Short mmCIF file of C-alpha atoms in Angstrom, two decimals:
data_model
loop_
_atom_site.label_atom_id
_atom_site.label_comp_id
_atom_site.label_asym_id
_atom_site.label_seq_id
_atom_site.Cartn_x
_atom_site.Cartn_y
_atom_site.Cartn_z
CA UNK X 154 0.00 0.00 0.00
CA UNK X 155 2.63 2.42 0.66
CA UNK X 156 4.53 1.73 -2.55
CA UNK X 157 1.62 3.14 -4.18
CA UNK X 158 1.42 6.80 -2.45
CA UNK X 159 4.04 9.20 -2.90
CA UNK X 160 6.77 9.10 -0.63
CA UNK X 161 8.98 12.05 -1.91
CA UNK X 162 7.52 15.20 -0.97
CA UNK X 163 7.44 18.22 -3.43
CA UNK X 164 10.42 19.35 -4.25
CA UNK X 165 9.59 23.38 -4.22
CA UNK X 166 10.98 26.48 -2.10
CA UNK X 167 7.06 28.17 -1.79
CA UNK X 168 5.83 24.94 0.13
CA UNK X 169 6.68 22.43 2.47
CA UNK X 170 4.44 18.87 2.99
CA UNK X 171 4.58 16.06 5.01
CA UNK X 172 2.66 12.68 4.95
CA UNK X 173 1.69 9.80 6.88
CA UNK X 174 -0.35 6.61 7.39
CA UNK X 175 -1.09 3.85 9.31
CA UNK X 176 -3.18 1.58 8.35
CA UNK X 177 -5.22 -0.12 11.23
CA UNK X 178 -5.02 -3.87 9.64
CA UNK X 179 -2.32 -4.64 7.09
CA UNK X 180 -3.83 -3.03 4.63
CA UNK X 181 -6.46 -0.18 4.27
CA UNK X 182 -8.55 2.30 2.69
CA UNK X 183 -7.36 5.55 3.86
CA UNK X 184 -5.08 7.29 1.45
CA UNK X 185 -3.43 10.86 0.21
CA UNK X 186 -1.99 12.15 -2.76
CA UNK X 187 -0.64 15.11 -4.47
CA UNK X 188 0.80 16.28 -7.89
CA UNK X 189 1.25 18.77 -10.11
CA UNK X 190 -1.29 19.92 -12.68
CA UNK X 191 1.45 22.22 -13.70
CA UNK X 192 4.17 24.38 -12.56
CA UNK X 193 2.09 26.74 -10.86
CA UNK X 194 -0.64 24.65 -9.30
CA UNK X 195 -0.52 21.24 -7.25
CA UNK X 196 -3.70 19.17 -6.28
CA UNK X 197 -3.50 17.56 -2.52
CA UNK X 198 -6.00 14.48 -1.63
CA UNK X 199 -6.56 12.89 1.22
CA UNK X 200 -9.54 10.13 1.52
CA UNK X 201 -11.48 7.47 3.06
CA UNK X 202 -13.13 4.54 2.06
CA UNK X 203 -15.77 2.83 3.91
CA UNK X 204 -14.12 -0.28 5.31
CA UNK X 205 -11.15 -2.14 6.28
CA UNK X 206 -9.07 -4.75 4.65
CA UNK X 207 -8.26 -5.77 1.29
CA UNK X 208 -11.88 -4.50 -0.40
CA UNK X 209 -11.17 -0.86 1.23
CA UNK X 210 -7.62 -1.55 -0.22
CA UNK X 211 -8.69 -1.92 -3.64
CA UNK X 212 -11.25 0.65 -3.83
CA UNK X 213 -9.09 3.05 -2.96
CA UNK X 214 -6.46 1.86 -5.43
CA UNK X 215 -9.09 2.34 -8.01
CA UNK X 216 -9.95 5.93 -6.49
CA UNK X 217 -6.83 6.90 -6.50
CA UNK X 218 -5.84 6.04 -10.05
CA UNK X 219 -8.63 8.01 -11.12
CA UNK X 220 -8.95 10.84 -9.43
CA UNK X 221 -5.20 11.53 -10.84
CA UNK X 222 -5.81 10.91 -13.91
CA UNK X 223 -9.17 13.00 -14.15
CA UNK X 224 -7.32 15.47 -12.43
CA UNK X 225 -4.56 15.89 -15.28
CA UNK X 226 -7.82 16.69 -17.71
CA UNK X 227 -10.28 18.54 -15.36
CA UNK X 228 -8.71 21.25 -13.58
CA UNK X 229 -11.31 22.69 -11.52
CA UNK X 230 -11.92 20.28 -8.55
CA UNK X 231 -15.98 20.77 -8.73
CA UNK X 232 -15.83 18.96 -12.17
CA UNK X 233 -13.25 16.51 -11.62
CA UNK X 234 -15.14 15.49 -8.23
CA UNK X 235 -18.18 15.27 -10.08
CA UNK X 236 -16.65 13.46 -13.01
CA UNK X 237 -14.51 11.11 -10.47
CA UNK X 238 -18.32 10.38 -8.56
CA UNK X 239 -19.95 9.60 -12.00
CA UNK X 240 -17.04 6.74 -12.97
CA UNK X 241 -17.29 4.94 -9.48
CA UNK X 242 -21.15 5.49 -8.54
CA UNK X 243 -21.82 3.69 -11.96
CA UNK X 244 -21.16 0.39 -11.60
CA UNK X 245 -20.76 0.61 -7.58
CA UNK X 246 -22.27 -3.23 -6.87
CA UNK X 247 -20.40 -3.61 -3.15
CA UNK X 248 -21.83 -0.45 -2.33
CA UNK X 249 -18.58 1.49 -1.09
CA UNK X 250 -18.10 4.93 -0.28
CA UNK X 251 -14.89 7.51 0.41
CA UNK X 252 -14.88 11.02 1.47
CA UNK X 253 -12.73 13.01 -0.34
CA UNK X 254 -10.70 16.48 0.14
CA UNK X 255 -9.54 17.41 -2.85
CA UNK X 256 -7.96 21.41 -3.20
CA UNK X 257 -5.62 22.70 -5.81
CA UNK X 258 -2.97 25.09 -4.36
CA UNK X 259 -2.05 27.80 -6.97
CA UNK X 260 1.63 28.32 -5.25
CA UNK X 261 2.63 31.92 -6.71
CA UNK X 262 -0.61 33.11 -5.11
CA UNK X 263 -1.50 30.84 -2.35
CA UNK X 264 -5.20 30.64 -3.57
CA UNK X 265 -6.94 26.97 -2.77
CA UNK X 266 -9.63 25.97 -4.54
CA UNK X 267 -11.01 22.94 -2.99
CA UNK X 268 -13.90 20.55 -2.82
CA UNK X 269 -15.21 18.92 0.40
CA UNK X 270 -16.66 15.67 -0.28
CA UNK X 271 -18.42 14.08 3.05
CA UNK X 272 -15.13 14.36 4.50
CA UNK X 273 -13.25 15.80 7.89
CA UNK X 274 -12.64 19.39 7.55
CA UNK X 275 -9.56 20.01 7.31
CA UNK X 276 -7.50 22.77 9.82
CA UNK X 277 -5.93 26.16 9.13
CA UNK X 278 -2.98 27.05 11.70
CA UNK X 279 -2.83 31.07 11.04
CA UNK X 280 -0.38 33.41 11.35
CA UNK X 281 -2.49 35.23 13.36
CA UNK X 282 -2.55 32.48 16.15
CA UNK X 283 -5.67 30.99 15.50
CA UNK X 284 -7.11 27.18 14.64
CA UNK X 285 -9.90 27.14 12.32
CA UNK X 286 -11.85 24.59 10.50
CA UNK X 287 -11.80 25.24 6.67
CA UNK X 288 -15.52 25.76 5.43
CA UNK X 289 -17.63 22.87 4.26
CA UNK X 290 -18.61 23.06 0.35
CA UNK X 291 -22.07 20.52 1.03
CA UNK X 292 -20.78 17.35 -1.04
CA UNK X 293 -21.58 14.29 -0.11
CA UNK X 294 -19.59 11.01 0.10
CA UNK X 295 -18.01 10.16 -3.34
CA UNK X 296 -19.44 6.75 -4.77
CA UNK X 297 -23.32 7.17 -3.24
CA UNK X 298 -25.06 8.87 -5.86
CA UNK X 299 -24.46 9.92 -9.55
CA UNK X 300 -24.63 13.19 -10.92
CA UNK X 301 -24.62 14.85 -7.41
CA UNK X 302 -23.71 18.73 -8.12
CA UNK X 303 -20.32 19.47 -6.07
CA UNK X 304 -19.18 22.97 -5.28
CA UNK X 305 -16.11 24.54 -4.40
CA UNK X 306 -14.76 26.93 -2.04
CA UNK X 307 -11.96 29.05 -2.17
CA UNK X 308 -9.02 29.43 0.68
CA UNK X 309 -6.38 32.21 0.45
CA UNK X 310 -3.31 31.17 2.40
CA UNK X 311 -0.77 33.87 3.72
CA UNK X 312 3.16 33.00 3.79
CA UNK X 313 3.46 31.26 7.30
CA UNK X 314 -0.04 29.51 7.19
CA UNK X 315 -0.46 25.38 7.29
CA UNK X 316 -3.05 23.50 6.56
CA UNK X 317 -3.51 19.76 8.74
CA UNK X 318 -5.97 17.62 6.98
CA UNK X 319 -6.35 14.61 8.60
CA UNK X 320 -8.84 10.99 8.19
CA UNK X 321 -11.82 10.07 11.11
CA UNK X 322 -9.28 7.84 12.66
CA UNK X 323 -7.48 10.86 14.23
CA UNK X 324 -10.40 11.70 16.25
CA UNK X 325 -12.14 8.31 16.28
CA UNK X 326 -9.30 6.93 18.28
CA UNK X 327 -10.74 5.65 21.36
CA UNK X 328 -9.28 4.76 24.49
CA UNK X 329 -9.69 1.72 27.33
CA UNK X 330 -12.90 3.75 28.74
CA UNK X 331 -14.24 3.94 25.08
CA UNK X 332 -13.74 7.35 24.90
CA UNK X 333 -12.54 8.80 21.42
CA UNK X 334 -10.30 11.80 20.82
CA UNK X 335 -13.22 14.23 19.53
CA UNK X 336 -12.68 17.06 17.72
CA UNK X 337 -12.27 19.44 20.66
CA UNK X 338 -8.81 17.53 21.91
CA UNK X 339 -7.32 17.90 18.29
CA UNK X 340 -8.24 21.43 17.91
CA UNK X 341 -6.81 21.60 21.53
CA UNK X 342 -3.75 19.80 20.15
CA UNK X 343 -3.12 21.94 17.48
CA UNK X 344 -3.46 25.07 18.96
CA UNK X 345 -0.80 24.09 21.11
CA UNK X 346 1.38 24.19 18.16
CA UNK X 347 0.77 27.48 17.04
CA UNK X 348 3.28 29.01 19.30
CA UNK X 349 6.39 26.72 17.82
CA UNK X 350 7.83 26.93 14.36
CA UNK X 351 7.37 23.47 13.48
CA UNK X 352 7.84 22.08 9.94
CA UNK X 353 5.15 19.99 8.73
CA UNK X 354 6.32 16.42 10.05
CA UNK X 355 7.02 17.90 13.42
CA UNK X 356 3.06 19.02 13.25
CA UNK X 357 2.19 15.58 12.20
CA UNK X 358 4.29 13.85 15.11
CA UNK X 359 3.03 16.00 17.75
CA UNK X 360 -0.64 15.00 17.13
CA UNK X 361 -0.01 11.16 16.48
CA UNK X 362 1.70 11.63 20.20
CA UNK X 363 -1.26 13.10 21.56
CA UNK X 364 -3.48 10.73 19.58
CA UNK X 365 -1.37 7.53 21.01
CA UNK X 366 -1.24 9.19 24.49
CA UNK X 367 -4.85 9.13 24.30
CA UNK X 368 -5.04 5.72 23.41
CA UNK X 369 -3.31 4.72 26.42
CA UNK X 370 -2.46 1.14 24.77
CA UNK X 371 -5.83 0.69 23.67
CA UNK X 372 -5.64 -1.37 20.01
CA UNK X 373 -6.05 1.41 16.97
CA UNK X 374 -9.36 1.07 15.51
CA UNK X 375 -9.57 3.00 12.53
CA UNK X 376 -6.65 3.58 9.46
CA UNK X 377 -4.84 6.79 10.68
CA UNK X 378 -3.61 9.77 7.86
CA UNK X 379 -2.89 12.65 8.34
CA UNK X 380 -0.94 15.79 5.74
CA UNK X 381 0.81 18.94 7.14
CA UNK X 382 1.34 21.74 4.26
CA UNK X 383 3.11 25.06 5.40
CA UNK X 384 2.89 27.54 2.56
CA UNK X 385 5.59 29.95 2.49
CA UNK X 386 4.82 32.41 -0.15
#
């Protein structure tokens, strides 16, 4: 599974990513991607399917392959989220689902376009100190229902902003006393960051700490992803 998602990050001075995933069985459906559409723009993914195991595996295989590929055709991500929901809601038999963020970064501006489909929002760590869930665009799940009418939304970054976007297993890890992580103890995680010039893998690591801290030893229950992207301008 991992020899499939990119493990170089982008090699560019106006941006720094970093990556990671653990998968709660050997394999699993939770996946991210980026690339570039061109010199001046890069798409970012990050998904997940409904499932575990080798079918979540393989539908996210399948998702992946052609969300890149419609993606090198269909610039804006409204059309290539509706185009990517068309191909895999048409002959969907097993039923499956994934939520999708997809946003292309234009990186001499730091304008994100970006669709939300059914899927955690994402996190802006500001310059100005503050933690802030990035707007929801209405789109549901990817895979449920054809022809469904995604929008977009639009994100201006500053030099000095990051983005965290992250799968449900972040905050759906739970603990010996079944309790999960919630969305308040991440934002409370990563506002705790804001002080400290951290580079995106140093973001990652300090909420996978907080998320295993949490866990206490409990057993992981859900595929874990997570993508830190500091744009510096």
């Amino acid at each position: 599974q991992r020899s499939i998602l990119p493990q170089q990050m982008p090699d560019d001075p106006r941006l720094q990513m970093d990556c990671h995933i653990t998968p709660a069985r050997e394999v699993g459906g939770d996946f991210y991607d980026y690339f570039w559409l061109d010199r001046e723009h890069l798409g970012v993914v990050i998904a997940d399917v409904s499932g575990k195991g080798v079918p979540a595996a393989l539908f996210m295989a399948i998702t992946r392959t052609l969300l890149k590929s419609t993606a090198a055709f269909v610039t804006a991500p409204s059309s290539c989220m509706r185009r990517l929901n068309d191909l895999l809601a048409a002959e969907n038999e097993q039923m499956m689902f994934v939520t999708v963020f997809y946003g292309v970064l234009h990186l001499p501006t730091g304008q994100l376009r970006y669709v939300n489909a059914g899927h955690n929002a994402p996190y802006l760590l500001s310059t100005q100190g503050e933690v802030k869930p990035l707007a929801r665009t209405g789109g549901v799940a990817v895979a449920v229902s054809e022809e469904f009418p995604y929008q977009e939304a639009v994100l201006q970054l500053q030099p000095g902003d990051r983005l965290f976007l992250f799968t449900d297993g972040v905050t759906e890890a739970f603990n010996a006393q079944q309790q999960e992580v919630g969305e308040p103890r991440l934002v409370e995680r990563l506002g705790q960051q804001l002080s400290d010039e951290q580079s995106p893998g140093q973001l990652n690591q300090a909420v996978l700490r907080g998320v295993r801290a949490f866990e206490d030893g409990a057993p992981q229950a859900d595929d874990i992803t997570c993508v830190s992207l500091l744009y510096r301008g």
